[in-house]
PDB file of C-alpha atoms in Angstrom:
ATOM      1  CA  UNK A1193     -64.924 142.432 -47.219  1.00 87.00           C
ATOM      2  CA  UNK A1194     -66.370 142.712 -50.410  1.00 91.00           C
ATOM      3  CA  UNK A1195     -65.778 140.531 -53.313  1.00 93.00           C
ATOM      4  CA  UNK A1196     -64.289 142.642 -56.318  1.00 94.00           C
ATOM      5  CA  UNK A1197     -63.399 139.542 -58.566  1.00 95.00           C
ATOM      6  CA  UNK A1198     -63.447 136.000 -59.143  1.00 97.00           C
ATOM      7  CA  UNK A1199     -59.796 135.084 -60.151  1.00 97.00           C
ATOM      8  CA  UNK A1200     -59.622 131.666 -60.379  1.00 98.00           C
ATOM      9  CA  UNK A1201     -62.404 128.820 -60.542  1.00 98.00           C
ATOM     10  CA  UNK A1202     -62.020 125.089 -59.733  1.00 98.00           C
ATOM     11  CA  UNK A1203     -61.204 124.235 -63.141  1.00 98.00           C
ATOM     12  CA  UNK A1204     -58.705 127.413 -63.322  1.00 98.00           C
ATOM     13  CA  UNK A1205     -56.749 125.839 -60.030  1.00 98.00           C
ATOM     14  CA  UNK A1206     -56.738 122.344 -61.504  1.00 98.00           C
ATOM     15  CA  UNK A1207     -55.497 123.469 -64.538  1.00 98.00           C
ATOM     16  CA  UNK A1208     -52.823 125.841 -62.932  1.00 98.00           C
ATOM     17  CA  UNK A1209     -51.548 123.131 -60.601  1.00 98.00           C
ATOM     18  CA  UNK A1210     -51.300 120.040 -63.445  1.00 98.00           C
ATOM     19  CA  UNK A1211     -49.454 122.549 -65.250  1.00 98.00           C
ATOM     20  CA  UNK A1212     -47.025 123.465 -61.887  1.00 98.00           C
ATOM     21  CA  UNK A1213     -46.432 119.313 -61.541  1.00 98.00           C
ATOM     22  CA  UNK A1214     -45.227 119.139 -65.027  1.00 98.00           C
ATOM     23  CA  UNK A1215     -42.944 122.279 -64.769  1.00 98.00           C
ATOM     24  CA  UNK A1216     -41.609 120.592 -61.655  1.00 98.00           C
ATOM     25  CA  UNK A1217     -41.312 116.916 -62.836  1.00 98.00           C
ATOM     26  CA  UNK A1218     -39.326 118.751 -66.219  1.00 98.00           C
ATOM     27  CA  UNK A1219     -37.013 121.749 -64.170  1.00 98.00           C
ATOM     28  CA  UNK A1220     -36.239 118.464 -61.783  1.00 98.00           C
ATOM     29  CA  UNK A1221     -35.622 115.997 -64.271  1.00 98.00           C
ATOM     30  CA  UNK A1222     -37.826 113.560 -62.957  1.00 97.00           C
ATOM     31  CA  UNK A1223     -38.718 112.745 -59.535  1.00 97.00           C
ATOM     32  CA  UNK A1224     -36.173 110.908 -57.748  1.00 96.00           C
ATOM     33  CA  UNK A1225     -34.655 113.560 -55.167  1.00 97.00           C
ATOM     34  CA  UNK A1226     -38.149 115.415 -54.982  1.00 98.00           C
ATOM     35  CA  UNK A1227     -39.893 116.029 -51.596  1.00 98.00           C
ATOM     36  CA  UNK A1228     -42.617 118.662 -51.616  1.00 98.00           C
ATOM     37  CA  UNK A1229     -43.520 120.617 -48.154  1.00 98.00           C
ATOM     38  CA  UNK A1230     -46.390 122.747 -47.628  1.00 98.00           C
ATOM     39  CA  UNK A1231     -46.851 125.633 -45.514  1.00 97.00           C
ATOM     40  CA  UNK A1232     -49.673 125.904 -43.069  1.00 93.00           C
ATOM     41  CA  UNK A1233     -52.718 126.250 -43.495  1.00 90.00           C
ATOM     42  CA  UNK A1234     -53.374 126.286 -47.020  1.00 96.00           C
ATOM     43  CA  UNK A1235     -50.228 125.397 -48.466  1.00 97.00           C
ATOM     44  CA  UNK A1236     -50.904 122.231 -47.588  1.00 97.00           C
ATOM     45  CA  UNK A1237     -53.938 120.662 -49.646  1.00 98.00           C
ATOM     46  CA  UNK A1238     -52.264 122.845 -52.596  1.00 98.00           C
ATOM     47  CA  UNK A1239     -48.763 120.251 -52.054  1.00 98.00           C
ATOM     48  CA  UNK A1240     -50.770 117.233 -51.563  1.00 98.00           C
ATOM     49  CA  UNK A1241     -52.722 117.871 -54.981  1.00 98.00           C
ATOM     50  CA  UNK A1242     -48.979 118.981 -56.585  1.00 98.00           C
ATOM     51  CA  UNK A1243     -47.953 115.533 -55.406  1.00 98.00           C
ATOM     52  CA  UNK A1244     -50.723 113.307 -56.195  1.00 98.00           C
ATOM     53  CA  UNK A1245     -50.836 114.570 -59.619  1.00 98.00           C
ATOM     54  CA  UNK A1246     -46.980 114.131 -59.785  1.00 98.00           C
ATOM     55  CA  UNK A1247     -46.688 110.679 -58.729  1.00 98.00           C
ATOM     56  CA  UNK A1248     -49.604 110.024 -61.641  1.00 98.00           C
ATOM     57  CA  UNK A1249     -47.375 110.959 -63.838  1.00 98.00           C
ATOM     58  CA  UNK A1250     -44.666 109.749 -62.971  1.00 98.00           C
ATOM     59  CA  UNK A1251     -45.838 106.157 -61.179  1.00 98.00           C
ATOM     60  CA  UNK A1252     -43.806 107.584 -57.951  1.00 97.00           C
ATOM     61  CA  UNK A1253     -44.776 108.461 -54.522  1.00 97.00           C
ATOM     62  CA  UNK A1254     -43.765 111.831 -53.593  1.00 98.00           C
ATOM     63  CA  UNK A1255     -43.253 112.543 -49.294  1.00 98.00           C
ATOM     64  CA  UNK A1256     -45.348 115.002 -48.675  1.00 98.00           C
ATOM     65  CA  UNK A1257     -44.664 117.338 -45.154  1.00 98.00           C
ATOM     66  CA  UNK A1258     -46.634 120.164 -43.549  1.00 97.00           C
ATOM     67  CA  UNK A1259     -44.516 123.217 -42.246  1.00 96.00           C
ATOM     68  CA  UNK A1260     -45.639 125.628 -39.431  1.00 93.00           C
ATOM     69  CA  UNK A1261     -43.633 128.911 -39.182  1.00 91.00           C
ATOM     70  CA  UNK A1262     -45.563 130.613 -36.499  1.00 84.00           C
ATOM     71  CA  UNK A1263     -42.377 130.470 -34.518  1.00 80.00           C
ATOM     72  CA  UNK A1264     -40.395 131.573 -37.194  1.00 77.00           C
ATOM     73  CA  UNK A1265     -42.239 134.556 -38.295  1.00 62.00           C
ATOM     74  CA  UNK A1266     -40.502 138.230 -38.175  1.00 61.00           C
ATOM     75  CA  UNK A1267     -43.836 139.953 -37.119  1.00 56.00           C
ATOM     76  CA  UNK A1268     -44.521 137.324 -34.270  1.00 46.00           C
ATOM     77  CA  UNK A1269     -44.558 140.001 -31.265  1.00 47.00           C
ATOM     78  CA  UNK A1270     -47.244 141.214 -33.316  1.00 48.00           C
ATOM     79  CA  UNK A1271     -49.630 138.466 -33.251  1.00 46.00           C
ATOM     80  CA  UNK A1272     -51.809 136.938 -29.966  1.00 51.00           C
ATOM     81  CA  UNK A1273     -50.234 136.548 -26.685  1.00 51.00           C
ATOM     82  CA  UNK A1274     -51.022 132.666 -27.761  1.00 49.00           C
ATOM     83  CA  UNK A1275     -50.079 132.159 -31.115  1.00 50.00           C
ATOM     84  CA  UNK A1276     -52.028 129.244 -33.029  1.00 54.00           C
ATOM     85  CA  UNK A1277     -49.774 126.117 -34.083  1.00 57.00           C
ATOM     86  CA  UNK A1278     -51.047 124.215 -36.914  1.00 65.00           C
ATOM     87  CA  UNK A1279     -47.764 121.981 -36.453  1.00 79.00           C
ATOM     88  CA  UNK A1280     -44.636 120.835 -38.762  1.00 89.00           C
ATOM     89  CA  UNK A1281     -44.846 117.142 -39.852  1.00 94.00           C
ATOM     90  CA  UNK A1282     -41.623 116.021 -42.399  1.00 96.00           C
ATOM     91  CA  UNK A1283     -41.410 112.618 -42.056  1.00 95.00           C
ATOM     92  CA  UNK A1284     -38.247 112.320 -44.080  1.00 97.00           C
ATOM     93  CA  UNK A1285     -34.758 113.748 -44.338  1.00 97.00           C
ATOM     94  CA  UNK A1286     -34.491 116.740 -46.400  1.00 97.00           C
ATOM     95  CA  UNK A1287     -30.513 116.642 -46.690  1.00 97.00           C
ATOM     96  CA  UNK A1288     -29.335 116.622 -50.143  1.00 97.00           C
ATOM     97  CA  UNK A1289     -33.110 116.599 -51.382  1.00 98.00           C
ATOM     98  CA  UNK A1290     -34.813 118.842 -53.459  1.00 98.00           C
ATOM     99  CA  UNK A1291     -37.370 120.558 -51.873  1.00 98.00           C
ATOM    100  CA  UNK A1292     -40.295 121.954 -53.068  1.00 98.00           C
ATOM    101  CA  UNK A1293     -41.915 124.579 -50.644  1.00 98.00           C
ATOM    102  CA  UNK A1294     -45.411 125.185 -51.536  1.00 98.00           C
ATOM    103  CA  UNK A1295     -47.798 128.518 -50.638  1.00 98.00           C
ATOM    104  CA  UNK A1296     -51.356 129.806 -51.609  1.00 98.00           C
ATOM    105  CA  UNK A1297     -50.082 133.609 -51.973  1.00 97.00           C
ATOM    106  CA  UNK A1298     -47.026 134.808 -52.264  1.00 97.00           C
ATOM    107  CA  UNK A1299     -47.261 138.856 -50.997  1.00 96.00           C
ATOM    108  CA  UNK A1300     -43.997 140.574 -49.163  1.00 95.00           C
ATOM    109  CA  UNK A1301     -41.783 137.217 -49.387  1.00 96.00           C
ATOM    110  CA  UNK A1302     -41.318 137.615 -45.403  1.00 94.00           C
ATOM    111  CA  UNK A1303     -43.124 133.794 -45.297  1.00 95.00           C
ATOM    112  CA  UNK A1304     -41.461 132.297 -47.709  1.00 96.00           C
ATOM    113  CA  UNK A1305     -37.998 133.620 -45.783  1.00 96.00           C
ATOM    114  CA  UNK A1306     -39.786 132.411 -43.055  1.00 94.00           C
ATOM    115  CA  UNK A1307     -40.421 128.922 -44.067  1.00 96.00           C
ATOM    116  CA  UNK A1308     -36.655 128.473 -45.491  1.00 96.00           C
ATOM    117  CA  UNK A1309     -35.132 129.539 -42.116  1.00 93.00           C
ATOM    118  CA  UNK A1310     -37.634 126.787 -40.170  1.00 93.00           C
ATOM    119  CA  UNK A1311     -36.081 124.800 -43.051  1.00 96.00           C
ATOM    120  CA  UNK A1312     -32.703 124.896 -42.632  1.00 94.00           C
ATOM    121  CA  UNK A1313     -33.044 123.888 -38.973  1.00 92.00           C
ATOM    122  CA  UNK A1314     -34.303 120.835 -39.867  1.00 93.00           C
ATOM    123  CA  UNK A1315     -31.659 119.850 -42.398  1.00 94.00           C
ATOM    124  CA  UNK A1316     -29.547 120.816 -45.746  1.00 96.00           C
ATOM    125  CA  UNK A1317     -31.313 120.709 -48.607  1.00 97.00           C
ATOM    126  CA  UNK A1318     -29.610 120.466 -51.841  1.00 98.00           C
ATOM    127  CA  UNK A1319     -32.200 123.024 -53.504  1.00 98.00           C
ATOM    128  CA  UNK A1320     -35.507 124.947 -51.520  1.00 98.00           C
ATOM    129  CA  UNK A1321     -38.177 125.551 -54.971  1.00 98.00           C
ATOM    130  CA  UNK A1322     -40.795 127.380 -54.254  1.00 98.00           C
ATOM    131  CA  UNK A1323     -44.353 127.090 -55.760  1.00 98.00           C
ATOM    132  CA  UNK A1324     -47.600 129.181 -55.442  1.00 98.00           C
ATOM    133  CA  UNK A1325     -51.020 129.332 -56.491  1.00 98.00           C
ATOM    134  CA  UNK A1326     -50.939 133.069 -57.001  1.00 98.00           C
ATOM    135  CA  UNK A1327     -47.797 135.590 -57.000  1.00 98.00           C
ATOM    136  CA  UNK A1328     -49.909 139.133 -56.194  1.00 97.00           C
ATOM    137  CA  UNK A1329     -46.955 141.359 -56.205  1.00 95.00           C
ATOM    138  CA  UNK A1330     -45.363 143.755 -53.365  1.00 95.00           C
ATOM    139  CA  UNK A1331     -42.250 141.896 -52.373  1.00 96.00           C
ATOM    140  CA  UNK A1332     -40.654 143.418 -49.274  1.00 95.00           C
ATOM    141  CA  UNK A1333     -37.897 141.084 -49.846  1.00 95.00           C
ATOM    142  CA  UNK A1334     -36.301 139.710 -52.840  1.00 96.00           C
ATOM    143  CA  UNK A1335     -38.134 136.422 -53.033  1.00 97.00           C
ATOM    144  CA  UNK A1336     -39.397 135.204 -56.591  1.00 97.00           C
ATOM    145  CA  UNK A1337     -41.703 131.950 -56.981  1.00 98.00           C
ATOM    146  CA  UNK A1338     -40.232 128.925 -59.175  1.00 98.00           C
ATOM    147  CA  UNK A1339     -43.777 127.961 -59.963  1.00 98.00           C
ATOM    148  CA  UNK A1340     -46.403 130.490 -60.404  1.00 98.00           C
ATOM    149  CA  UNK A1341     -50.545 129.123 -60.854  1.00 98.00           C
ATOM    150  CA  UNK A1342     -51.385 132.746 -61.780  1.00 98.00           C
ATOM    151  CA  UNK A1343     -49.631 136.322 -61.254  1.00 98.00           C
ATOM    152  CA  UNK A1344     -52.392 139.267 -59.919  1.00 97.00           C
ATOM    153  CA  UNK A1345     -51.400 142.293 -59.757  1.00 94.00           C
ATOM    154  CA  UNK A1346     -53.063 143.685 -56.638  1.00 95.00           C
ATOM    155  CA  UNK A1347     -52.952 147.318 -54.605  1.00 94.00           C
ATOM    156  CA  UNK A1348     -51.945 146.935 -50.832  1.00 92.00           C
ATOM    157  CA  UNK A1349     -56.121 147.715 -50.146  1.00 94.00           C
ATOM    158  CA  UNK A1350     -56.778 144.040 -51.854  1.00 95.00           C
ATOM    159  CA  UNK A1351     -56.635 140.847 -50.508  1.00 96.00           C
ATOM    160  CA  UNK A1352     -56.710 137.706 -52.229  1.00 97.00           C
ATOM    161  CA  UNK A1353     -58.575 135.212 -50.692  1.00 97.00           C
ATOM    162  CA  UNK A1354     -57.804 131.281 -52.031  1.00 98.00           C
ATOM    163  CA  UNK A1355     -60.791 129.055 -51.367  1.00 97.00           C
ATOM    164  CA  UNK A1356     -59.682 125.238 -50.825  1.00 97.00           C
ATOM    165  CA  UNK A1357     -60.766 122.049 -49.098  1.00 94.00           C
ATOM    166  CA  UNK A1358     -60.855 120.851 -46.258  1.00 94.00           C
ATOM    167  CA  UNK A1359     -60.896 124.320 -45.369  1.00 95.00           C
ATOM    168  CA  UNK A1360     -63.625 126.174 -47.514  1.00 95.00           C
ATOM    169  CA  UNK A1361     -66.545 124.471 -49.117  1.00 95.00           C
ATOM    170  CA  UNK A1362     -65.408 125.316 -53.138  1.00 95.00           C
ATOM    171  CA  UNK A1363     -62.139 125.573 -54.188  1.00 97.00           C
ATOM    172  CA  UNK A1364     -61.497 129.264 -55.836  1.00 98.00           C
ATOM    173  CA  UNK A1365     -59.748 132.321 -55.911  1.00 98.00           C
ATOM    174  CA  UNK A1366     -61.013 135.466 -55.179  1.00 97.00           C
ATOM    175  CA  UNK A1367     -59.564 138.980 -54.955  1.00 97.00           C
ATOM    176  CA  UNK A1368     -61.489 141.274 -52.184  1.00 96.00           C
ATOM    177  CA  UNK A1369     -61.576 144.666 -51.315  1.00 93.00           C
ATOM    178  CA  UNK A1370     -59.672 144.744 -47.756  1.00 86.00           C
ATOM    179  CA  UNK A1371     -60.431 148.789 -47.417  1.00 82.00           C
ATOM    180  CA  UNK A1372     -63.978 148.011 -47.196  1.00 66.00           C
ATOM    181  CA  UNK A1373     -65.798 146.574 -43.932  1.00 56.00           C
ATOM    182  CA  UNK A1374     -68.312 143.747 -44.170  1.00 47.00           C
TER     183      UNK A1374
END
């Protein structure tokens, strides 16, 4: 896929996520009932920045849990006979918590829906908040982000691509061109 345009640079995503830890520590009051969760793959090294940086702040340390929907997912018929699991990891009870569900992109909404519903099995949460490093647009269902690093607007022939560690060797955001081959 080609690359059409560099959205975001390391010091863009720092920037955008310090700024998502103080919206949360402020919409939150604090951080007492807070418990952030991110959604595999990439979800996850975005929540464990969002909580590092908010238990700087606030001399707290925020439990930090790794969601996998694959099981969960409305299109799952659709993927491999075998589907990959990355694995869920919450370490802590969610009842009565806050919970702040963390994603790299939010597109159609149909993850986010997914992640609640993998949610609620595991317990009642007082709120679900949802943060993401980019909102690009095209909701299929009526899903907004709490926390937004940086709204795209995109055509259905984009992709955006975000570039973290451990996964990728810089951390960026780019938006490709998903209509052309390699």
């Amino acid at each position: 896929m080609k690359e059409k345009a560099h959205i975001m640079d390391d010091a863009a995503m720092t920037r955008a996520l310090h700024r998502i830890s103080h919206e949360i520590i402020e919409r939150n009051k604090g951080t007492e009932n807070v418990v952030i969760i991110g959604i595999q793959r990439r979800g996850v090294p975005i929540a464990k920045i969002l909580a590092d940086h908010i238990g700087s702040v606030e001399n707290a340390t925020i439990p930090v849990g790794t969601l996998d929907i694959t099981f969960y997912r409305d299109d799952l018929s659709m993927l491999s006979a075998h589907p990959v699991l990355n694995g869920t990891d919450i370490p802590f009870n969610i009842t009565e918590r806050d919970i702040i569900l963390v994603d790299d992109v939010l597109y159609t909404g149909r993850t986010t829906r997914a992640a609640m519903d993998a949610i609620m099995e595991v317990g009642r949460a007082r709120t679900i908040q949802l943060a993401v490093l980019v909102d690009r647009g095209h909701r299929e269902l009526p899903i907004r982000a709490d926390y937004v690093g940086k709204n795209v607007p995109t055509s259905h022939a984009e992709l955006v691509a975000v570039r973290i560690a451990p996964f990728d060797e810089t951390n960026e955001v780019v938006l490709l061109d998903a209509s052309e081959g390699e």
